[in-house]
Amino acid sequence: MDCLFCKIIAGEIPSTKVYEDDKVYAFNDINPAAPVHILIIPKVHIASAAEVTAENADIVGHIFEVAAKLAKEKGLDNGYRIVTNCGDDAGQSVHHLHFHLIGGRFLGLKMVED
Ligand code: 5GP
Ligand code: ZN
């Protein structure tokens, strides 16, 4: 499958790994929006949040467990944001489900652009 993040998981495209287990891979975003900007992705290809079903939803809980662990490890004690962009209106640019873990500075109060 021609998927950038599947290739990153397979090691065909280099990335800076932050965490890995049998179900999940986490790595630094190539274009960080904040001092900490980690992408957490399932190893199984799920195109977006719109493709989460009763059959594959367990991975989302596991990703949040990993996010909490990584946030503690990275010292994000003052808070952080977890974001998943889904579809064109959200600007999703890679069609493999991914959660941005962003922190290390004040992130502002706006949820979205005006
Ligand atoms: P989206 O816009 O789909 O929510 O997020 C995609 C993210 O993937 C962006 O923040 C972008 O910087 C990141 N990204 C795109 N290509 C690569 C890459 O080759 N390596 C890494 N580490 N991040 C990437
Ligand atoms: Zn993929």
PDB file of N, CA and C in Angstrom, residues 28-108:
ATOM      1  N   ASN A  28       8.821  11.607  16.156  1.00  0.00           N
ATOM      2  CA  ASN A  28       8.760  13.069  16.122  1.00  0.00           C
ATOM      3  C   ASN A  28       8.214  13.551  14.785  1.00  0.00           C
ATOM      4  N   ASP A  29       7.319  14.540  14.849  1.00  0.00           N
ATOM      5  CA  ASP A  29       6.823  15.165  13.620  1.00  0.00           C
ATOM      6  C   ASP A  29       7.985  15.878  12.932  1.00  0.00           C
ATOM      7  N   ILE A  30       8.027  15.783  11.602  1.00  0.00           N
ATOM      8  CA  ILE A  30       9.122  16.375  10.829  1.00  0.00           C
ATOM      9  C   ILE A  30       9.046  17.902  10.834  1.00  0.00           C
ATOM     10  N   ASN A  31       7.877  18.448  11.116  1.00  0.00           N
ATOM     11  CA  ASN A  31       7.665  19.907  11.084  1.00  0.00           C
ATOM     12  C   ASN A  31       6.970  20.325  12.378  1.00  0.00           C
ATOM     13  N   PRO A  32       7.737  20.319  13.489  1.00  0.00           N
ATOM     14  CA  PRO A  32       7.095  20.464  14.804  1.00  0.00           C
ATOM     15  C   PRO A  32       6.431  21.820  15.021  1.00  0.00           C
ATOM     16  N   ALA A  33       5.248  21.791  15.611  1.00  0.00           N
ATOM     17  CA  ALA A  33       4.485  23.003  15.917  1.00  0.00           C
ATOM     18  C   ALA A  33       4.789  23.519  17.316  1.00  0.00           C
ATOM     19  N   ALA A  34       5.543  22.770  18.088  1.00  0.00           N
ATOM     20  CA  ALA A  34       5.844  23.111  19.479  1.00  0.00           C
ATOM     21  C   ALA A  34       7.083  22.306  19.876  1.00  0.00           C
ATOM     22  N   PRO A  35       7.692  22.615  21.035  1.00  0.00           N
ATOM     23  CA  PRO A  35       8.911  21.893  21.434  1.00  0.00           C
ATOM     24  C   PRO A  35       8.736  20.367  21.463  1.00  0.00           C
ATOM     25  N   VAL A  36       7.562  19.910  21.871  1.00  0.00           N
ATOM     26  CA  VAL A  36       7.244  18.480  21.778  1.00  0.00           C
ATOM     27  C   VAL A  36       6.127  18.322  20.757  1.00  0.00           C
ATOM     28  N   HIS A  37       6.380  17.541  19.731  1.00  0.00           N
ATOM     29  CA  HIS A  37       5.346  17.263  18.717  1.00  0.00           C
ATOM     30  C   HIS A  37       5.589  15.839  18.210  1.00  0.00           C
ATOM     31  N   ILE A  38       4.833  14.934  18.798  1.00  0.00           N
ATOM     32  CA  ILE A  38       4.991  13.504  18.525  1.00  0.00           C
ATOM     33  C   ILE A  38       3.750  13.017  17.795  1.00  0.00           C
ATOM     34  N   LEU A  39       3.957  12.153  16.810  1.00  0.00           N
ATOM     35  CA  LEU A  39       2.838  11.498  16.130  1.00  0.00           C
ATOM     36  C   LEU A  39       2.743  10.075  16.659  1.00  0.00           C
ATOM     37  N   ILE A  40       1.550   9.682  17.078  1.00  0.00           N
ATOM     38  CA  ILE A  40       1.320   8.331  17.589  1.00  0.00           C
ATOM     39  C   ILE A  40       0.366   7.649  16.621  1.00  0.00           C
ATOM     40  N   ILE A  41       0.797   6.515  16.088  1.00  0.00           N
ATOM     41  CA  ILE A  41       0.011   5.863  15.030  1.00  0.00           C
ATOM     42  C   ILE A  41      -0.159   4.370  15.311  1.00  0.00           C
ATOM     43  N   PRO A  42      -1.287   3.812  14.884  1.00  0.00           N
ATOM     44  CA  PRO A  42      -1.451   2.361  14.970  1.00  0.00           C
ATOM     45  C   PRO A  42      -0.608   1.688  13.896  1.00  0.00           C
ATOM     46  N   LYS A  43      -0.077   0.508  14.196  1.00  0.00           N
ATOM     47  CA  LYS A  43       0.684  -0.231  13.173  1.00  0.00           C
ATOM     48  C   LYS A  43      -0.234  -0.750  12.080  1.00  0.00           C
ATOM     49  N   VAL A  44      -1.466  -1.031  12.428  1.00  0.00           N
ATOM     50  CA  VAL A  44      -2.445  -1.436  11.421  1.00  0.00           C
ATOM     51  C   VAL A  44      -2.901  -0.190  10.667  1.00  0.00           C
ATOM     52  N   HIS A  45      -3.073  -0.317   9.356  1.00  0.00           N
ATOM     53  CA  HIS A  45      -3.487   0.846   8.565  1.00  0.00           C
ATOM     54  C   HIS A  45      -4.979   1.114   8.764  1.00  0.00           C
ATOM     55  N   ILE A  46      -5.266   2.277   9.358  1.00  0.00           N
ATOM     56  CA  ILE A  46      -6.626   2.811   9.475  1.00  0.00           C
ATOM     57  C   ILE A  46      -6.534   4.198   8.846  1.00  0.00           C
ATOM     58  N   ALA A  47      -7.393   4.523   7.907  1.00  0.00           N
ATOM     59  CA  ALA A  47      -7.196   5.736   7.099  1.00  0.00           C
ATOM     60  C   ALA A  47      -7.388   7.020   7.909  1.00  0.00           C
ATOM     61  N   SER A  48      -8.336   7.005   8.825  1.00  0.00           N
ATOM     62  CA  SER A  48      -8.625   8.216   9.607  1.00  0.00           C
ATOM     63  C   SER A  48      -9.553   7.853  10.750  1.00  0.00           C
ATOM     64  N   ALA A  49      -9.895   8.845  11.563  1.00  0.00           N
ATOM     65  CA  ALA A  49     -10.851   8.618  12.655  1.00  0.00           C
ATOM     66  C   ALA A  49     -12.209   8.160  12.114  1.00  0.00           C
ATOM     67  N   ALA A  50     -12.486   8.509  10.868  1.00  0.00           N
ATOM     68  CA  ALA A  50     -13.767   8.108  10.267  1.00  0.00           C
ATOM     69  C   ALA A  50     -13.836   6.602  10.021  1.00  0.00           C
ATOM     70  N   GLU A  51     -12.678   5.942  10.057  1.00  0.00           N
ATOM     71  CA  GLU A  51     -12.636   4.491   9.802  1.00  0.00           C
ATOM     72  C   GLU A  51     -12.541   3.685  11.098  1.00  0.00           C
ATOM     73  N   VAL A  52     -12.728   4.338  12.235  1.00  0.00           N
ATOM     74  CA  VAL A  52     -12.719   3.618  13.523  1.00  0.00           C
ATOM     75  C   VAL A  52     -14.073   2.924  13.698  1.00  0.00           C
ATOM     76  N   THR A  53     -14.020   1.637  14.020  1.00  0.00           N
ATOM     77  CA  THR A  53     -15.230   0.810  14.145  1.00  0.00           C
ATOM     78  C   THR A  53     -15.168   0.016  15.449  1.00  0.00           C
ATOM     79  N   ALA A  54     -16.247  -0.695  15.741  1.00  0.00           N
ATOM     80  CA  ALA A  54     -16.272  -1.565  16.925  1.00  0.00           C
ATOM     81  C   ALA A  54     -15.133  -2.581  16.872  1.00  0.00           C
ATOM     82  N   GLU A  55     -14.733  -2.972  15.679  1.00  0.00           N
ATOM     83  CA  GLU A  55     -13.699  -4.005  15.515  1.00  0.00           C
ATOM     84  C   GLU A  55     -12.283  -3.472  15.796  1.00  0.00           C
ATOM     85  N   ASN A  56     -12.027  -2.194  15.504  1.00  0.00           N
ATOM     86  CA  ASN A  56     -10.642  -1.706  15.644  1.00  0.00           C
ATOM     87  C   ASN A  56     -10.481  -0.597  16.695  1.00  0.00           C
ATOM     88  N   ALA A  57     -11.559  -0.266  17.406  1.00  0.00           N
ATOM     89  CA  ALA A  57     -11.525   0.896  18.316  1.00  0.00           C
ATOM     90  C   ALA A  57     -10.582   0.711  19.511  1.00  0.00           C
ATOM     91  N   ASP A  58     -10.240  -0.525  19.859  1.00  0.00           N
ATOM     92  CA  ASP A  58      -9.356  -0.745  21.017  1.00  0.00           C
ATOM     93  C   ASP A  58      -8.039   0.011  20.875  1.00  0.00           C
ATOM     94  N   ILE A  59      -7.564   0.147  19.654  1.00  0.00           N
ATOM     95  CA  ILE A  59      -6.273   0.788  19.417  1.00  0.00           C
ATOM     96  C   ILE A  59      -6.296   2.255  19.851  1.00  0.00           C
ATOM     97  N   VAL A  60      -7.456   2.875  19.774  1.00  0.00           N
ATOM     98  CA  VAL A  60      -7.543   4.299  20.129  1.00  0.00           C
ATOM     99  C   VAL A  60      -7.296   4.470  21.634  1.00  0.00           C
ATOM    100  N   GLY A  61      -7.878   3.607  22.424  1.00  0.00           N
ATOM    101  CA  GLY A  61      -7.633   3.650  23.872  1.00  0.00           C
ATOM    102  C   GLY A  61      -6.163   3.407  24.177  1.00  0.00           C
ATOM    103  N   HIS A  62      -5.574   2.459  23.457  1.00  0.00           N
ATOM    104  CA  HIS A  62      -4.152   2.162  23.684  1.00  0.00           C
ATOM    105  C   HIS A  62      -3.289   3.365  23.310  1.00  0.00           C
ATOM    106  N   ILE A  63      -3.642   4.028  22.206  1.00  0.00           N
ATOM    107  CA  ILE A  63      -2.877   5.215  21.791  1.00  0.00           C
ATOM    108  C   ILE A  63      -2.956   6.296  22.873  1.00  0.00           C
ATOM    109  N   PHE A  64      -4.112   6.478  23.485  1.00  0.00           N
ATOM    110  CA  PHE A  64      -4.221   7.487  24.551  1.00  0.00           C
ATOM    111  C   PHE A  64      -3.417   7.085  25.791  1.00  0.00           C
ATOM    112  N   GLU A  65      -3.344   5.798  26.043  1.00  0.00           N
ATOM    113  CA  GLU A  65      -2.505   5.310  27.149  1.00  0.00           C
ATOM    114  C   GLU A  65      -1.035   5.648  26.860  1.00  0.00           C
ATOM    115  N   VAL A  66      -0.603   5.399  25.633  1.00  0.00           N
ATOM    116  CA  VAL A  66       0.775   5.718  25.236  1.00  0.00           C
ATOM    117  C   VAL A  66       1.006   7.233  25.290  1.00  0.00           C
ATOM    118  N   ALA A  67       0.012   8.009  24.861  1.00  0.00           N
ATOM    119  CA  ALA A  67       0.145   9.478  24.874  1.00  0.00           C
ATOM    120  C   ALA A  67       0.363   9.974  26.303  1.00  0.00           C
ATOM    121  N   ALA A  68      -0.395   9.456  27.248  1.00  0.00           N
ATOM    122  CA  ALA A  68      -0.248   9.880  28.654  1.00  0.00           C
ATOM    123  C   ALA A  68       1.142   9.528  29.177  1.00  0.00           C
ATOM    124  N   LYS A  69       1.618   8.357  28.823  1.00  0.00           N
ATOM    125  CA  LYS A  69       2.965   7.916  29.255  1.00  0.00           C
ATOM    126  C   LYS A  69       4.040   8.817  28.638  1.00  0.00           C
ATOM    127  N   LEU A  70       3.924   9.102  27.339  1.00  0.00           N
ATOM    128  CA  LEU A  70       4.935   9.929  26.670  1.00  0.00           C
ATOM    129  C   LEU A  70       4.898  11.365  27.198  1.00  0.00           C
ATOM    130  N   ALA A  71       3.687  11.873  27.464  1.00  0.00           N
ATOM    131  CA  ALA A  71       3.567  13.239  27.998  1.00  0.00           C
ATOM    132  C   ALA A  71       4.287  13.337  29.346  1.00  0.00           C
ATOM    133  N   LYS A  72       4.149  12.327  30.181  1.00  0.00           N
ATOM    134  CA  LYS A  72       4.855  12.304  31.479  1.00  0.00           C
ATOM    135  C   LYS A  72       6.351  12.239  31.254  1.00  0.00           C
ATOM    136  N   GLU A  73       6.764  11.350  30.353  1.00  0.00           N
ATOM    137  CA  GLU A  73       8.206  11.209  30.057  1.00  0.00           C
ATOM    138  C   GLU A  73       8.811  12.507  29.551  1.00  0.00           C
ATOM    139  N   LYS A  74       8.057  13.248  28.751  1.00  0.00           N
ATOM    140  CA  LYS A  74       8.563  14.487  28.145  1.00  0.00           C
ATOM    141  C   LYS A  74       8.387  15.689  29.079  1.00  0.00           C
ATOM    142  N   GLY A  75       7.818  15.456  30.264  1.00  0.00           N
ATOM    143  CA  GLY A  75       7.707  16.526  31.251  1.00  0.00           C
ATOM    144  C   GLY A  75       6.623  17.540  30.942  1.00  0.00           C
ATOM    145  N   LEU A  76       5.584  17.110  30.259  1.00  0.00           N
ATOM    146  CA  LEU A  76       4.508  18.044  29.893  1.00  0.00           C
ATOM    147  C   LEU A  76       3.509  18.195  31.048  1.00  0.00           C
ATOM    148  N   ASP A  77       4.051  18.517  32.220  1.00  0.00           N
ATOM    149  CA  ASP A  77       3.225  18.559  33.427  1.00  0.00           C
ATOM    150  C   ASP A  77       2.253  19.732  33.430  1.00  0.00           C
ATOM    151  N   ASN A  78       2.525  20.723  32.597  1.00  0.00           N
ATOM    152  CA  ASN A  78       1.675  21.917  32.559  1.00  0.00           C
ATOM    153  C   ASN A  78       0.565  21.807  31.507  1.00  0.00           C
ATOM    154  N   GLY A  79       0.506  20.685  30.828  1.00  0.00           N
ATOM    155  CA  GLY A  79      -0.566  20.462  29.859  1.00  0.00           C
ATOM    156  C   GLY A  79      -0.056  20.201  28.460  1.00  0.00           C
ATOM    157  N   TYR A  80      -0.960  19.743  27.629  1.00  0.00           N
ATOM    158  CA  TYR A  80      -0.626  19.408  26.236  1.00  0.00           C
ATOM    159  C   TYR A  80      -1.929  19.237  25.479  1.00  0.00           C
ATOM    160  N   ARG A  81      -1.781  19.060  24.183  1.00  0.00           N
ATOM    161  CA  ARG A  81      -2.951  18.886  23.327  1.00  0.00           C
ATOM    162  C   ARG A  81      -2.778  17.607  22.513  1.00  0.00           C
ATOM    163  N   ILE A  82      -3.876  16.865  22.363  1.00  0.00           N
ATOM    164  CA  ILE A  82      -3.893  15.689  21.489  1.00  0.00           C
ATOM    165  C   ILE A  82      -4.899  15.971  20.385  1.00  0.00           C
ATOM    166  N   VAL A  83      -4.432  15.856  19.131  1.00  0.00           N
ATOM    167  CA  VAL A  83      -5.259  16.238  17.982  1.00  0.00           C
ATOM    168  C   VAL A  83      -5.224  15.134  16.947  1.00  0.00           C
ATOM    169  N   THR A  84      -6.385  14.845  16.351  1.00  0.00           N
ATOM    170  CA  THR A  84      -6.392  14.051  15.125  1.00  0.00           C
ATOM    171  C   THR A  84      -7.209  14.788  14.079  1.00  0.00           C
ATOM    172  N   ASN A  85      -6.605  15.043  12.938  1.00  0.00           N
ATOM    173  CA  ASN A  85      -7.307  15.694  11.835  1.00  0.00           C
ATOM    174  C   ASN A  85      -7.947  14.620  10.972  1.00  0.00           C
ATOM    175  N   CYS A  86      -9.215  14.842  10.639  1.00  0.00           N
ATOM    176  CA  CYS A  86      -9.970  13.836   9.884  1.00  0.00           C
ATOM    177  C   CYS A  86     -10.580  14.491   8.653  1.00  0.00           C
ATOM    178  N   GLY A  87     -10.052  14.146   7.490  1.00  0.00           N
ATOM    179  CA  GLY A  87     -10.658  14.620   6.243  1.00  0.00           C
ATOM    180  C   GLY A  87     -10.193  16.003   5.824  1.00  0.00           C
ATOM    181  N   ASP A  88     -10.715  16.437   4.695  1.00  0.00           N
ATOM    182  CA  ASP A  88     -10.221  17.656   4.045  1.00  0.00           C
ATOM    183  C   ASP A  88     -10.486  18.916   4.863  1.00  0.00           C
ATOM    184  N   ASP A  89     -11.653  19.045   5.477  1.00  0.00           N
ATOM    185  CA  ASP A  89     -11.947  20.270   6.234  1.00  0.00           C
ATOM    186  C   ASP A  89     -11.006  20.431   7.429  1.00  0.00           C
ATOM    187  N   ALA A  90     -10.471  19.339   7.902  1.00  0.00           N
ATOM    188  CA  ALA A  90      -9.527  19.400   9.023  1.00  0.00           C
ATOM    189  C   ALA A  90      -8.082  19.473   8.543  1.00  0.00           C
ATOM    190  N   GLY A  91      -7.878  19.390   7.237  1.00  0.00           N
ATOM    191  CA  GLY A  91      -6.522  19.468   6.697  1.00  0.00           C
ATOM    192  C   GLY A  91      -5.710  18.201   6.871  1.00  0.00           C
ATOM    193  N   GLN A  92      -6.396  17.055   6.974  1.00  0.00           N
ATOM    194  CA  GLN A  92      -5.639  15.799   7.094  1.00  0.00           C
ATOM    195  C   GLN A  92      -4.780  15.607   5.840  1.00  0.00           C
ATOM    196  N   SER A  93      -3.469  15.466   6.041  1.00  0.00           N
ATOM    197  CA  SER A  93      -2.573  15.364   4.881  1.00  0.00           C
ATOM    198  C   SER A  93      -1.988  13.966   4.707  1.00  0.00           C
ATOM    199  N   VAL A  94      -2.011  13.158   5.758  1.00  0.00           N
ATOM    200  CA  VAL A  94      -1.550  11.773   5.658  1.00  0.00           C
ATOM    201  C   VAL A  94      -2.719  10.879   6.055  1.00  0.00           C
ATOM    202  N   HIS A  95      -3.087   9.978   5.147  1.00  0.00           N
ATOM    203  CA  HIS A  95      -4.315   9.214   5.341  1.00  0.00           C
ATOM    204  C   HIS A  95      -4.038   7.872   6.013  1.00  0.00           C
ATOM    205  N   HIS A  96      -3.370   7.985   7.160  1.00  0.00           N
ATOM    206  CA  HIS A  96      -3.154   6.882   8.097  1.00  0.00           C
ATOM    207  C   HIS A  96      -3.414   7.502   9.466  1.00  0.00           C
ATOM    208  N   LEU A  97      -4.362   6.971  10.208  1.00  0.00           N
ATOM    209  CA  LEU A  97      -4.773   7.547  11.495  1.00  0.00           C
ATOM    210  C   LEU A  97      -3.554   7.924  12.339  1.00  0.00           C
ATOM    211  N   HIS A  98      -3.537   9.162  12.817  1.00  0.00           N
ATOM    212  CA  HIS A  98      -2.424   9.601  13.668  1.00  0.00           C
ATOM    213  C   HIS A  98      -2.926  10.636  14.655  1.00  0.00           C
ATOM    214  N   PHE A  99      -2.359  10.571  15.838  1.00  0.00           N
ATOM    215  CA  PHE A  99      -2.686  11.514  16.907  1.00  0.00           C
ATOM    216  C   PHE A  99      -1.447  12.363  17.158  1.00  0.00           C
ATOM    217  N   HIS A 100      -1.625  13.688  17.041  1.00  0.00           N
ATOM    218  CA  HIS A 100      -0.547  14.620  17.353  1.00  0.00           C
ATOM    219  C   HIS A 100      -0.543  14.822  18.866  1.00  0.00           C
ATOM    220  N   LEU A 101       0.602  14.630  19.507  1.00  0.00           N
ATOM    221  CA  LEU A 101       0.797  14.979  20.923  1.00  0.00           C
ATOM    222  C   LEU A 101       1.703  16.206  20.922  1.00  0.00           C
ATOM    223  N   ILE A 102       1.122  17.344  21.311  1.00  0.00           N
ATOM    224  CA  ILE A 102       1.798  18.641  21.162  1.00  0.00           C
ATOM    225  C   ILE A 102       1.887  19.318  22.525  1.00  0.00           C
ATOM    226  N   GLY A 103       3.069  19.852  22.863  1.00  0.00           N
ATOM    227  CA  GLY A 103       3.198  20.559  24.129  1.00  0.00           C
ATOM    228  C   GLY A 103       4.583  21.159  24.289  1.00  0.00           C
ATOM    229  N   GLY A 104       4.831  21.651  25.496  1.00  0.00           N
ATOM    230  CA  GLY A 104       6.117  22.258  25.800  1.00  0.00           C
ATOM    231  C   GLY A 104       6.096  23.768  25.736  1.00  0.00           C
ATOM    232  N   ARG A 105       4.956  24.336  25.390  1.00  0.00           N
ATOM    233  CA  ARG A 105       4.755  25.793  25.441  1.00  0.00           C
ATOM    234  C   ARG A 105       3.246  26.024  25.527  1.00  0.00           C
ATOM    235  N   PHE A 106       2.852  27.272  25.832  1.00  0.00           N
ATOM    236  CA  PHE A 106       1.422  27.584  25.841  1.00  0.00           C
ATOM    237  C   PHE A 106       0.892  27.486  24.411  1.00  0.00           C
ATOM    238  N   LEU A 107      -0.178  26.769  24.236  1.00  0.00           N
ATOM    239  CA  LEU A 107      -0.675  26.452  22.895  1.00  0.00           C
ATOM    240  C   LEU A 107      -1.792  27.369  22.434  1.00  0.00           C
ATOM    241  N   GLY A 108      -2.177  28.320  23.257  1.00  0.00           N
ATOM    242  CA  GLY A 108      -3.250  29.233  22.864  1.00  0.00           C
ATOM    243  C   GLY A 108      -4.607  28.680  23.243  1.00  0.00           C
TER     244      GLY A 108
END
